[in-house]
Tab-separated table of C-alpha atoms and ligand atoms in Angstrom:
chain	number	residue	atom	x	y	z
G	67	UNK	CA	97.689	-151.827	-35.746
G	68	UNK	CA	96.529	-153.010	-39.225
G	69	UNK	CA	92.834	-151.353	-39.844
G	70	UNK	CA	90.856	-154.066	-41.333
G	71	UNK	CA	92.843	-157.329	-40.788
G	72	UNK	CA	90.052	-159.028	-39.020
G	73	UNK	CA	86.867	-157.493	-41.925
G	74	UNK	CA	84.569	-160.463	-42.351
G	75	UNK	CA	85.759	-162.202	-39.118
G	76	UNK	CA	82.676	-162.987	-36.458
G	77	UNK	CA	83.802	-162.830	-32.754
G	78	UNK	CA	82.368	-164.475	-29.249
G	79	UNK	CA	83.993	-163.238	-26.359
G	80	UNK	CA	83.050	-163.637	-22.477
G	81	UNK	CA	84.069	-161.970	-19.839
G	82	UNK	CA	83.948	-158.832	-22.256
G	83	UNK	CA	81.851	-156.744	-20.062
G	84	UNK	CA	85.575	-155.506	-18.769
G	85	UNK	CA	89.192	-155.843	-18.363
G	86	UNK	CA	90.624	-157.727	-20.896
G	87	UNK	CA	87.621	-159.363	-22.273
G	88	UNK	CA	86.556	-155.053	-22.880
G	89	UNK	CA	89.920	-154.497	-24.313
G	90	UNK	CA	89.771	-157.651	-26.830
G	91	UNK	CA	86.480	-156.698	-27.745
G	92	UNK	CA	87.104	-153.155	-28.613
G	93	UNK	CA	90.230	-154.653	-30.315
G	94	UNK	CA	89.023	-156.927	-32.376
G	95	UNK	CA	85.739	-154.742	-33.518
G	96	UNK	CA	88.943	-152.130	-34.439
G	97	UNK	CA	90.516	-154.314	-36.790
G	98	UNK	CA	86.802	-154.906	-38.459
G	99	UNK	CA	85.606	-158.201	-37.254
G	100	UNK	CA	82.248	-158.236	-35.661
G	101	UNK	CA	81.639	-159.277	-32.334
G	102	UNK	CA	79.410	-160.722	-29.874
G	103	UNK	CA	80.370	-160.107	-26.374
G	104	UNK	CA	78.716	-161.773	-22.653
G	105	UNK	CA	79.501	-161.371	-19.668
G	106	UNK	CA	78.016	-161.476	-16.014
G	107	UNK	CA	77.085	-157.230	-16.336
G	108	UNK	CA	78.393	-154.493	-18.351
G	109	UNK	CA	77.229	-153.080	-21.713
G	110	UNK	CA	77.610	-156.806	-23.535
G	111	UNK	CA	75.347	-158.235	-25.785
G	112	UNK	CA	74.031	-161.137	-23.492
G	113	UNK	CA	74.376	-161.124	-19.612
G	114	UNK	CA	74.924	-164.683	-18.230
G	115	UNK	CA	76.225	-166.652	-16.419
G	116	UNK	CA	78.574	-169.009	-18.088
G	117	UNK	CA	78.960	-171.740	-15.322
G	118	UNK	CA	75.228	-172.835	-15.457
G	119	UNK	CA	75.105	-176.016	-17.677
G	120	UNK	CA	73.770	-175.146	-21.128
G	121	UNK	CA	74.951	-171.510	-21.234
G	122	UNK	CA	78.128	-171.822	-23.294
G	123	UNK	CA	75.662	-173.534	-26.022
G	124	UNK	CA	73.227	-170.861	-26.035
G	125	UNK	CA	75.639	-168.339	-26.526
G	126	UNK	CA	77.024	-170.361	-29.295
G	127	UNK	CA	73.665	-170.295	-31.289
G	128	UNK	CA	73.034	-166.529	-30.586
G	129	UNK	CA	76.032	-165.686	-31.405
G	130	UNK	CA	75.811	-167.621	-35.033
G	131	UNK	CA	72.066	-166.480	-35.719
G	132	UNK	CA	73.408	-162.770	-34.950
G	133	UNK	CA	76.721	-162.906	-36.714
G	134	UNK	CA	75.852	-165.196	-39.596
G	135	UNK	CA	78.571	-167.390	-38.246
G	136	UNK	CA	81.891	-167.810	-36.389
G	137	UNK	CA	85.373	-167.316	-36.441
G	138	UNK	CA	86.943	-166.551	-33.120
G	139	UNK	CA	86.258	-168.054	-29.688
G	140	UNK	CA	87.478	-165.953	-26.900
G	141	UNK	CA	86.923	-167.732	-23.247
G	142	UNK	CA	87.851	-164.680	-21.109
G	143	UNK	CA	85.450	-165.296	-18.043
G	144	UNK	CA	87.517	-165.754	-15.158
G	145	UNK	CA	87.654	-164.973	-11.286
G	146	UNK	CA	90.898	-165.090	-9.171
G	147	UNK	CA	91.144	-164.040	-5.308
G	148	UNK	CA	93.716	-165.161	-2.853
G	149	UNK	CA	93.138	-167.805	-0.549
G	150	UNK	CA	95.641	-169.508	1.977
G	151	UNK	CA	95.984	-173.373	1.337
G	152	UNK	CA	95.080	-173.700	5.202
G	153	UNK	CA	91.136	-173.153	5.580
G	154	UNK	CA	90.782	-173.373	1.885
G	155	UNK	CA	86.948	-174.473	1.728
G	156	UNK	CA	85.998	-176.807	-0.863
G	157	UNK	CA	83.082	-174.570	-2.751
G	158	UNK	CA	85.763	-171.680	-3.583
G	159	UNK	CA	88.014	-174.218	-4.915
G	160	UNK	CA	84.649	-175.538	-7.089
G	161	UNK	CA	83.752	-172.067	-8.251
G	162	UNK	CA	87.028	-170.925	-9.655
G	163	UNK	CA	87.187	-174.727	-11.418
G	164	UNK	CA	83.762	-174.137	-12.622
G	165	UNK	CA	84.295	-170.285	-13.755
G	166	UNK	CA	87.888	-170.817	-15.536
G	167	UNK	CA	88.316	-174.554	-16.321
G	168	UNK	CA	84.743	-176.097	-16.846
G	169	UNK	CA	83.068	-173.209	-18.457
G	170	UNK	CA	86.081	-172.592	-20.891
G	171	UNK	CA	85.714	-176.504	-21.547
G	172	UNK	CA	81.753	-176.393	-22.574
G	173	UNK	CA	82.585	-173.003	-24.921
G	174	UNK	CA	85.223	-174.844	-27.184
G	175	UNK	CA	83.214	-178.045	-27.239
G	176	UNK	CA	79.887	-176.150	-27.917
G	177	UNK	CA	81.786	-173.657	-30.755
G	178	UNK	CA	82.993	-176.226	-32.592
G	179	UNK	CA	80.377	-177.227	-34.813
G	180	UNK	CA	80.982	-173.602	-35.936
G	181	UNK	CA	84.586	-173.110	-36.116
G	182	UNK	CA	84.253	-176.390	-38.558
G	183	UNK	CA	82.738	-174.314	-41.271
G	184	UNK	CA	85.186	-171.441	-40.763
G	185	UNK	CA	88.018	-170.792	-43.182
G	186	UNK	CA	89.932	-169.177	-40.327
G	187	UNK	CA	88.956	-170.310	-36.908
G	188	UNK	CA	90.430	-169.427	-34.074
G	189	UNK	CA	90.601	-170.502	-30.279
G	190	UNK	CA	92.179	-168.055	-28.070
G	191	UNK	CA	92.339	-169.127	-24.431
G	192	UNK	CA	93.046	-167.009	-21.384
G	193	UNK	CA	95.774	-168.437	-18.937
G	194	UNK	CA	98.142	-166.514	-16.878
G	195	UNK	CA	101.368	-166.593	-15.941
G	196	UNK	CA	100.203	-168.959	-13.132
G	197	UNK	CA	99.543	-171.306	-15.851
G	198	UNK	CA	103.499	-172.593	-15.661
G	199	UNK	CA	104.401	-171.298	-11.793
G	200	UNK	CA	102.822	-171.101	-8.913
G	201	UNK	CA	102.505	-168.401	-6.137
G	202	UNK	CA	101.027	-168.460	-2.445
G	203	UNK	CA	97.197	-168.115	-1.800
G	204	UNK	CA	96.944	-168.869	-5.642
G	205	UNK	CA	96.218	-172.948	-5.081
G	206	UNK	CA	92.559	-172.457	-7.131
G	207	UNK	CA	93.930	-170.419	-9.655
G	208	UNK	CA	96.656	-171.670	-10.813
G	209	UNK	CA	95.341	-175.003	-10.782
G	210	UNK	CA	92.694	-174.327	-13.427
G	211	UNK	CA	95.149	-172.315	-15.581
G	212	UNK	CA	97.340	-174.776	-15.818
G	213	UNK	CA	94.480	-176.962	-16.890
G	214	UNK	CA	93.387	-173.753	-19.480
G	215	UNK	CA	96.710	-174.527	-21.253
G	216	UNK	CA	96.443	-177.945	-20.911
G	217	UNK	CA	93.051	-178.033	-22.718
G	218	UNK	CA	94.302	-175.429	-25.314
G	219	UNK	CA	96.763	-177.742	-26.431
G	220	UNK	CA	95.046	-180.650	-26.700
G	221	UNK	CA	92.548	-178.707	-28.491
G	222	UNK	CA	94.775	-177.647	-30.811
G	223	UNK	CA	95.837	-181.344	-31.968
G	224	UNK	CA	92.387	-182.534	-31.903
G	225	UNK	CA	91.295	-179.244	-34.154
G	226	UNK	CA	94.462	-178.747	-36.730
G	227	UNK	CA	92.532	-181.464	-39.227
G	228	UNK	CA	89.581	-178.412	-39.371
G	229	UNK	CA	92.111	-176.187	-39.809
G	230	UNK	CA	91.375	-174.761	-36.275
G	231	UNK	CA	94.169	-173.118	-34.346
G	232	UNK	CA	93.928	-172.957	-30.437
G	233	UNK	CA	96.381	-171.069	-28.177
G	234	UNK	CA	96.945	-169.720	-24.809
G	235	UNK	CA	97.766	-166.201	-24.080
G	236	UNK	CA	99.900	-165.835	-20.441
G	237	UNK	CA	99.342	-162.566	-19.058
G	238	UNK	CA	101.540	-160.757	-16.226
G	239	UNK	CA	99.720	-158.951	-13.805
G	240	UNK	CA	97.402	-156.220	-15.713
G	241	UNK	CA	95.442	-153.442	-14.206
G	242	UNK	CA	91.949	-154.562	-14.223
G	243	UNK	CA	89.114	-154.901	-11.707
G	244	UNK	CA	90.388	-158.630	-11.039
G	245	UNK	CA	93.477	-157.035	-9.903
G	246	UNK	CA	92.475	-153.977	-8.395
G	247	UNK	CA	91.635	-154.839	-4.632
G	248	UNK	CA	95.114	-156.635	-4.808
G	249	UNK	CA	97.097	-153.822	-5.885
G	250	UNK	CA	95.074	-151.618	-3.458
G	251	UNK	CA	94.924	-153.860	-0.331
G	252	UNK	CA	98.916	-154.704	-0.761
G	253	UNK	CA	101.196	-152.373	-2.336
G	254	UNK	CA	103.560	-154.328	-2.107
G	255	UNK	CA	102.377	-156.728	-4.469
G	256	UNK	CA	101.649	-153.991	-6.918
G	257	UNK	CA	105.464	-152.815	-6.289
G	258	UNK	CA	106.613	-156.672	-6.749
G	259	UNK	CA	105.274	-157.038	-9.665
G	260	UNK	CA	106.266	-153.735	-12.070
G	261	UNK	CA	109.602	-154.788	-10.406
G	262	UNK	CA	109.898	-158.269	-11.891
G	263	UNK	CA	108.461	-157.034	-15.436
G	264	UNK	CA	111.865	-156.271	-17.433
G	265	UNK	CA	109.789	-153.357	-19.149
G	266	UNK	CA	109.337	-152.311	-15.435
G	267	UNK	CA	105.345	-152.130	-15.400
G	268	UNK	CA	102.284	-154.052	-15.125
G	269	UNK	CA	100.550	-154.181	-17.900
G	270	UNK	CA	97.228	-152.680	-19.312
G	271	UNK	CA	94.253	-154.147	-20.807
G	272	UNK	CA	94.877	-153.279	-24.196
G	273	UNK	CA	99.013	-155.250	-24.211
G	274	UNK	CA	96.688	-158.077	-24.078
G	275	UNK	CA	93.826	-157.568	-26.672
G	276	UNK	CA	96.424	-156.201	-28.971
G	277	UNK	CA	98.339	-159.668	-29.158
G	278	UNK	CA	94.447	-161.650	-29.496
G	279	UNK	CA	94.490	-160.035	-32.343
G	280	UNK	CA	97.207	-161.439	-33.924
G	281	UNK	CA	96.094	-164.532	-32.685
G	282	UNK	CA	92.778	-164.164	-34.576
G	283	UNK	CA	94.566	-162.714	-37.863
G	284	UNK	CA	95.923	-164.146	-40.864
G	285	UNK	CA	99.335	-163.271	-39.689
G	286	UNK	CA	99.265	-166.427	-37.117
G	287	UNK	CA	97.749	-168.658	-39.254
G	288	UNK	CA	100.916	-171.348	-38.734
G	289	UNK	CA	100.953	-170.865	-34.751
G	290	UNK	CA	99.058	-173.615	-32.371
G	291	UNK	CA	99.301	-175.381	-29.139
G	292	UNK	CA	101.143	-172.755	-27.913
G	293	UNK	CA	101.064	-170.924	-24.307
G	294	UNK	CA	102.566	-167.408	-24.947
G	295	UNK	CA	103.544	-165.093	-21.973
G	296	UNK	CA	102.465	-161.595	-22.162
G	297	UNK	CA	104.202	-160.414	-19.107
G	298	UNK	CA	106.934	-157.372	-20.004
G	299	UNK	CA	109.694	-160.008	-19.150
G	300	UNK	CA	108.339	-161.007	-16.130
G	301	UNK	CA	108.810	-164.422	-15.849
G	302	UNK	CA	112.604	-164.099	-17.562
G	303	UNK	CA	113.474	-162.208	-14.513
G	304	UNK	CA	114.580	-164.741	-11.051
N	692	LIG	P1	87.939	-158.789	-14.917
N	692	LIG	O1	88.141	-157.362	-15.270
N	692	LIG	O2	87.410	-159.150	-13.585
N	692	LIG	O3	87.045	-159.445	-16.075
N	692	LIG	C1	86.536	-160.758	-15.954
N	692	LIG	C2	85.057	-160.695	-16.244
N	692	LIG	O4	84.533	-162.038	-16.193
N	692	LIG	C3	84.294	-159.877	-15.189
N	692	LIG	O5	83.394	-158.990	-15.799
N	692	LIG	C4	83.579	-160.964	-14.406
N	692	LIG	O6	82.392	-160.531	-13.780
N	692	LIG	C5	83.296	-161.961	-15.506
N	692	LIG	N1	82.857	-163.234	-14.951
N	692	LIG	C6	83.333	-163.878	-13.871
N	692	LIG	N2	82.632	-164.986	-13.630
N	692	LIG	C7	81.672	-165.044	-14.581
N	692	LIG	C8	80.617	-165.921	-14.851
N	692	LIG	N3	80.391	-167.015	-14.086
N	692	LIG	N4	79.810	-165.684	-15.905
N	692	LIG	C9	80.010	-164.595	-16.681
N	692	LIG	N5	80.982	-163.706	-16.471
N	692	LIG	C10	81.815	-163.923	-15.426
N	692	LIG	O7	89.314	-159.575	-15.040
N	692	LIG	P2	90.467	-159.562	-16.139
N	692	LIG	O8	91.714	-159.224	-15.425
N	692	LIG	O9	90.071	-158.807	-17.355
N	692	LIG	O10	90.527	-161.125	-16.454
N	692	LIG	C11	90.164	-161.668	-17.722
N	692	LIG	C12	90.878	-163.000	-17.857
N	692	LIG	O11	92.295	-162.754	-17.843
N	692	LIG	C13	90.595	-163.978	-16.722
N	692	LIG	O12	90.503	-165.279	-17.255
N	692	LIG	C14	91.827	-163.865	-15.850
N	692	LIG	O13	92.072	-165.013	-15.101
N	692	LIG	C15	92.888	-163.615	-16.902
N	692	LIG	N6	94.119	-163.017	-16.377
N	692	LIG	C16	94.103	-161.791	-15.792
N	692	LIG	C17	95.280	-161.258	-15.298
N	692	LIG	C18	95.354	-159.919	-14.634
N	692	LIG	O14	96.424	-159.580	-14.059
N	692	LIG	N7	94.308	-159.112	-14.655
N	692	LIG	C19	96.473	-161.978	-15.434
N	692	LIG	C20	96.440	-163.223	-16.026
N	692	LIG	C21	95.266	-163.735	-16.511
N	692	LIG	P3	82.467	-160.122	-12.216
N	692	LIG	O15	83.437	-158.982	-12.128
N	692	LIG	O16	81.068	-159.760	-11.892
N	692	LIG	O17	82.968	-161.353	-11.497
């Protein structure tokens, strides 16, 4: 950890009220950046809801009248359940697009304006390992984080003229409340999974805050467009 790397740097994160957004919050305040966190509940600075239309934008201008600015754009929101293909219903399928594609969309569109007068700004989008494979009862999912790195990298090419990097972070499976009725309803899943990881575990909340910090930092100031797996060597593994 390098105490102070992020000093001056201004912060939005969603999903923040826990799991990874929690971890990247507490992360990122660590290395001295100052952040503004929303989520649905939890102790954040603004509770919302970032699928209704106009949200993403408000958050925006809170989050520069409170910080002064901005410098980092974390779109950590997200939902994931499993659902069979057969009796799939068409407003789960909606919500998950609306949660983890559309509301990531109106963030980076709406933070933009902001990032632009940024000396260092930085996109950081949440995918998933599902954002390159696929997996049963995860139709919803992974369709929308494969459109999460999609976006991020056309993002990033659109952006590089402001001086704007944008990349994708891949997580494994991590122990958070998304995962937790998973791992509890089907062991076996749980069991899979620390399996495939090379490092032989699933990961924790903090693997992944600790490497959207580099992201934010100096130290990846050359890096963007890029989907990076965070996964203990999961997806190495056949
Ligand atoms: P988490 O602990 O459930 O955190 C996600 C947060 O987003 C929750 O507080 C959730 O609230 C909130 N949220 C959901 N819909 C929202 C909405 N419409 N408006 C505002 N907030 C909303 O899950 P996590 O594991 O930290 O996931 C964070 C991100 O990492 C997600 O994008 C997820 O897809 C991704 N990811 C996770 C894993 C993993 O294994 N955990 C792996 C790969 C990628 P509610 O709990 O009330 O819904």
């Amino acid at each position: 950890m390098s105490a102070g790397r992020l000093a001056g740097r201004r912060a939005l994160i969603t999903g923040a009220g826990s799991g990874i957004g929690a971890a990247a919050a507490w992360r990122l305040a660590a290395d001295g950046a100052r952040v503004f966190t929303a989520d649905f509940k939890g102790a954040v600075d603004r509770q919302v809801d970032v699928t209704v239309p106009g949200a993403n934008a408000a958050l925006v201008t809170e989050a520069v009248e409170r910080l002064g600015g901005l410098d980092i754009v974390v779109p950590c929101a997200g939902v994931s359940a499993f659902h069979p293909l057969e009796g799939h219903d068409d407003a789960y399928f909606d919500m998950v697009m609306a949660v983890n594609v559309t509301a990531v969309f109106r963030l980076i569109r709406d933070c933009v304006p902001a990032l632009q007068l940024s000396a260092h700004g930085r996109i950081i989008t949440i995918g998933s390992t599902m954002a390159q494979f696929g997996d049963a009862g995860l139709v919803a999912y992974g369709t929308s984080k494969h459109a999460v790195l999609g976006m991020t990298r056309s993002v990033a090419v659109e952006l590089g003229q402001y001086g704007i990097t944008a990349n994708c972070l891949m997580p494994g499976a991590i122990e958070t409340p998304m995962t937790e009725p998973a791992f509890t309803q089907m062991p076996q899943f749980k069991t899979y999974w620390q399996n495939k990881a090379s490092l032989g575990r699933l990961g924790q909340p903090e693997d992944i805050a600790d490497v959207i910090a580099f992201l934010a930092s100096d130290d990846a100031r050359f890096m963007s467009g890029q989907g990076f797996f965070v996964d203990g060597g999961a997806m190495q593994r056949q």
